[in-house]
Structure formats: C-alpha cells, structure tokens
Coordinates of C-alpha atoms in Angstrom, one line a residue:
X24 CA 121.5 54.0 109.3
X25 CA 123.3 54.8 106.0
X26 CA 121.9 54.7 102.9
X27 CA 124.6 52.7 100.7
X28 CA 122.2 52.1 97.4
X29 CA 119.9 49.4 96.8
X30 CA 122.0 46.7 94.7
X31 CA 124.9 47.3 96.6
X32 CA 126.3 44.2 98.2
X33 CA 127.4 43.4 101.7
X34 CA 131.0 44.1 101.3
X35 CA 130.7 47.5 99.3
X36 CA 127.8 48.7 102.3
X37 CA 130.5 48.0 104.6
X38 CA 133.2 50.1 102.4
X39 CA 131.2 53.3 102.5
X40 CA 130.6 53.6 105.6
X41 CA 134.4 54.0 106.4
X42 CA 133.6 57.8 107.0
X43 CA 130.9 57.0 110.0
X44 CA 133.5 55.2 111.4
X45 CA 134.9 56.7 115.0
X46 CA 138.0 54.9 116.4
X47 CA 139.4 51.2 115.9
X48 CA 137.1 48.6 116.1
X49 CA 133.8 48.6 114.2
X50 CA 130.7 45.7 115.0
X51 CA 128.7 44.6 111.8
X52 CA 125.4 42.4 111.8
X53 CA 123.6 41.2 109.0
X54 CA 120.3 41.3 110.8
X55 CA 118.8 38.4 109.5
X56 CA 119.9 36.6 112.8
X57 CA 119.1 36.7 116.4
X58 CA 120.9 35.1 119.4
X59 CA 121.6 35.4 123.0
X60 CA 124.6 36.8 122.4
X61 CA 127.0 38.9 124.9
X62 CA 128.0 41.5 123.1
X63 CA 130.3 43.1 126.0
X64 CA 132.0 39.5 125.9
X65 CA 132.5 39.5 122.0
X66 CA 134.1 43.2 122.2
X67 CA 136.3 41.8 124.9
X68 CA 137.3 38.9 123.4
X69 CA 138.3 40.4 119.9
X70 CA 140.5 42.9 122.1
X71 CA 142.4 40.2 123.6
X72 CA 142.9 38.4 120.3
X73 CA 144.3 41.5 118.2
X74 CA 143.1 40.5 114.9
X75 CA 141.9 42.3 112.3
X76 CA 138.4 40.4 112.5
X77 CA 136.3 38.6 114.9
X78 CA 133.0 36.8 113.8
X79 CA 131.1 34.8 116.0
X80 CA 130.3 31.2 115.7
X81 CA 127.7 29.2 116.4
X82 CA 127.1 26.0 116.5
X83 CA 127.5 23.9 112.7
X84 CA 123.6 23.4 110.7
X85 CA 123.7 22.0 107.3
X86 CA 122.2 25.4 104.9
X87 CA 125.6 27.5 105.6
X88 CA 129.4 27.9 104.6
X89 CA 131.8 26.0 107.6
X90 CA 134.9 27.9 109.8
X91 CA 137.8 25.6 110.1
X92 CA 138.7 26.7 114.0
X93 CA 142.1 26.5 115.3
X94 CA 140.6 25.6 119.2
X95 CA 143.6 26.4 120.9
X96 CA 144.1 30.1 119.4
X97 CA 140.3 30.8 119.1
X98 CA 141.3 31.8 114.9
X99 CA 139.8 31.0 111.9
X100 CA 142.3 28.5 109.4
X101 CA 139.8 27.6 106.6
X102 CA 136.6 29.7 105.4
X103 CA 134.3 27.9 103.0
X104 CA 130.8 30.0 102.0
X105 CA 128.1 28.4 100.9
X106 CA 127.2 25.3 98.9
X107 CA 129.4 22.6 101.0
X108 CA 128.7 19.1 99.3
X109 CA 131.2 17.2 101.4
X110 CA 129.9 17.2 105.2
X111 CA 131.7 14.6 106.1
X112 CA 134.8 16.5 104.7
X113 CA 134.5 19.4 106.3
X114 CA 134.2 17.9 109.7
X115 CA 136.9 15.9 109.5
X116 CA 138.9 19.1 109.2
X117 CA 137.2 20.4 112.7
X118 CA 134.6 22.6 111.2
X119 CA 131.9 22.5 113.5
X120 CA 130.9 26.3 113.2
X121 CA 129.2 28.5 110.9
X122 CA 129.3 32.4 111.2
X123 CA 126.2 33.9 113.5
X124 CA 126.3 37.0 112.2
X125 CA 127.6 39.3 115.0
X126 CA 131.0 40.8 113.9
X127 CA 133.7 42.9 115.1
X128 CA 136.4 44.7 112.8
X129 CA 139.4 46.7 112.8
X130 CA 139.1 49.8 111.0
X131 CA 142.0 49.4 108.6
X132 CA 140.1 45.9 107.4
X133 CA 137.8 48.0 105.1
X134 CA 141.4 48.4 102.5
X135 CA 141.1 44.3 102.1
X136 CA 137.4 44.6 101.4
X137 CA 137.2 43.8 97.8
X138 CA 135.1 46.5 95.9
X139 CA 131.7 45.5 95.1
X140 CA 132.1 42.9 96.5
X141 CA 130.7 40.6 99.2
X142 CA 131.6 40.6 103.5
X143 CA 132.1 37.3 102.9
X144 CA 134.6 37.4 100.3
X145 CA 137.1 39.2 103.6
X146 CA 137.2 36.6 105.6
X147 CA 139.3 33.8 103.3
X148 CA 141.5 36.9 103.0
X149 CA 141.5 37.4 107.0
X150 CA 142.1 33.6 107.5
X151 CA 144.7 33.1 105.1
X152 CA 146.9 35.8 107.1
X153 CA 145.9 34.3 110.5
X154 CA 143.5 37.4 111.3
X155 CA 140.4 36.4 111.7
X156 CA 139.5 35.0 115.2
X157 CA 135.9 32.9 116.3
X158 CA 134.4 34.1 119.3
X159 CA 132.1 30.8 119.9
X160 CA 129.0 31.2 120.8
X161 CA 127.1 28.5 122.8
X162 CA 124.0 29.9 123.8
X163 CA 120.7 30.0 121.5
X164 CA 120.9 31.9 118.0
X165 CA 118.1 31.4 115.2
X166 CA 118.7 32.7 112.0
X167 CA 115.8 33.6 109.6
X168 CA 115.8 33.5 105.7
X169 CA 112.7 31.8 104.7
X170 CA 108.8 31.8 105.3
X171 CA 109.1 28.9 107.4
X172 CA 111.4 30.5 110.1
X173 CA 109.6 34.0 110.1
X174 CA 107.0 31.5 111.2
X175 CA 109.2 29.5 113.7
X176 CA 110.9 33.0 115.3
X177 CA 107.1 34.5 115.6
X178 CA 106.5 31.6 118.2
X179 CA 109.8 31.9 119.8
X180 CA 108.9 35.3 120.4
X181 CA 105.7 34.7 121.5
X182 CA 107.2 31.8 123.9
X183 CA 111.0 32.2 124.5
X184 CA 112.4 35.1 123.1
X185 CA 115.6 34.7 124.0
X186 CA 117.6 37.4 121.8
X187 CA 115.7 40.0 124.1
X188 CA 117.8 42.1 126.3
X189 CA 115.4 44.8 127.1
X190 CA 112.6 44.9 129.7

C-alpha cells in the first residue's frame, strides 16, 4: 500500500506509484469487485497480446460504461464510461462487456495517464491507438457499490464464495 492522498483520483493514484514499480507490466484493481478470476491466465494473455493495456471483461449489466470488442483480436475499439442512455445502441455495436476490474499495464502507459485525472479516462486513449486488449472473463464476478450488494456479497460469502482462492 501507498499512501497517494485522500482526494486523489484513480488515474493520479496510479501515476505516483510509478516509482514502486519493478519491471514491465503492472496489475491494477479497484477492489470494489470480486470474481473467480485466473489471474495466471490474465497475465498470460496480456503477454501474448503486446498491448499497452489489458482489462478484463465480464459479462454486459445495465449500471456501467460498455467495451466495444473486436472478437477476433481480443482488443478494445470503442470505450464508453458511464451514463449509457442508448442500450440498444451500444449493443448493436457488439458491446456486450463492461470492465471487471482486474487490470494489467505496461509500465510506459503511466506517460498517457492524464494528471489528475481518472483510470478511466486511459482507456479511450489505449483504444483509439489499438492498445488496449479484453481478456473476457466468463466465470462469476460481483461487483459491490451500494448497501444492497454489501448485503448480497455477505450471503455469497456465507454460501458460495467463489472469489476465494485460499484454503
């Protein structure tokens, strides 16, 4: 952990960590999300591609932004954030996935990182240069932002806690 200040936003966080930073690659989570996620997979599979950025994707619910995927070279074309009023829209363009959370970065990406900024705000820049590749996940992932899902992830993990990798 690196204390980065408390009103600093995602992007900047990222930024000044650039100095922890051994070797290539870097993975970022925004820990608000859990999923059974193979993390030796997603490491793999961002290797192979050789882009700057790998997020993974899960599959498309209604609250987040959508990933326009190009299936055949597993990349993102399209990134829209948030506040998507045409559904019906976006699907027609193929977006069927939102961003789960689990990322993977090439060091040199923290340059296009707008300053105080948002992570977010990277990955239109990624996609636009045909750099940012999906990793799509189709196993179970939960996210949790409001009252009602602390509630619902407190039974999964009373029931079916599926993110847990440990005995």
């Amino acid at each position: 952990f690196a204390e980065t200040g408390l009103n600093t936003l995602t992007g900047e966080r990222v930024r000044k960590l650039a100095k922890y930073i051994d070797g290539d690659d870097f993975m970022v989570t925004y820990g608000d999300g859990v999923g059974d996620v193979n993390l030796k997979e997603l490491v793999d599979f961002h290797k192979t591609q050789n882009t700057l950025g790998t997020i993974t994707g899960v599959k498309l619910t209604m609250r987040f932004g959508f990933l326009n995927v190009d299936h055949k070279t597993k990349k993102v074309k399209r990134f829209f954030q948030h506040k998507i009023t045409n559904f019906d829209e976006m699907r027609a363009e193929g977006s069927d996935y939102i961003n789960g959370g689990f990322m993977i970065f090439k060091k040199n990406v923290l340059d296009l990182i707008p300053e105080n900024g948002m992570i977010e705000e990277l990955f239109p820049i990624l996609a636009k240069k045909n750099e940012l590749s999906i990793y799509m996940h189709l196993g179970k992932w939960k996210c949790m932002d409001t009252h009602k899902e602390v509630e619902e992830m407190n039974e999964y993990w009373q029931k079916d806690p599926f993110w847990r990798m440990w005995e």
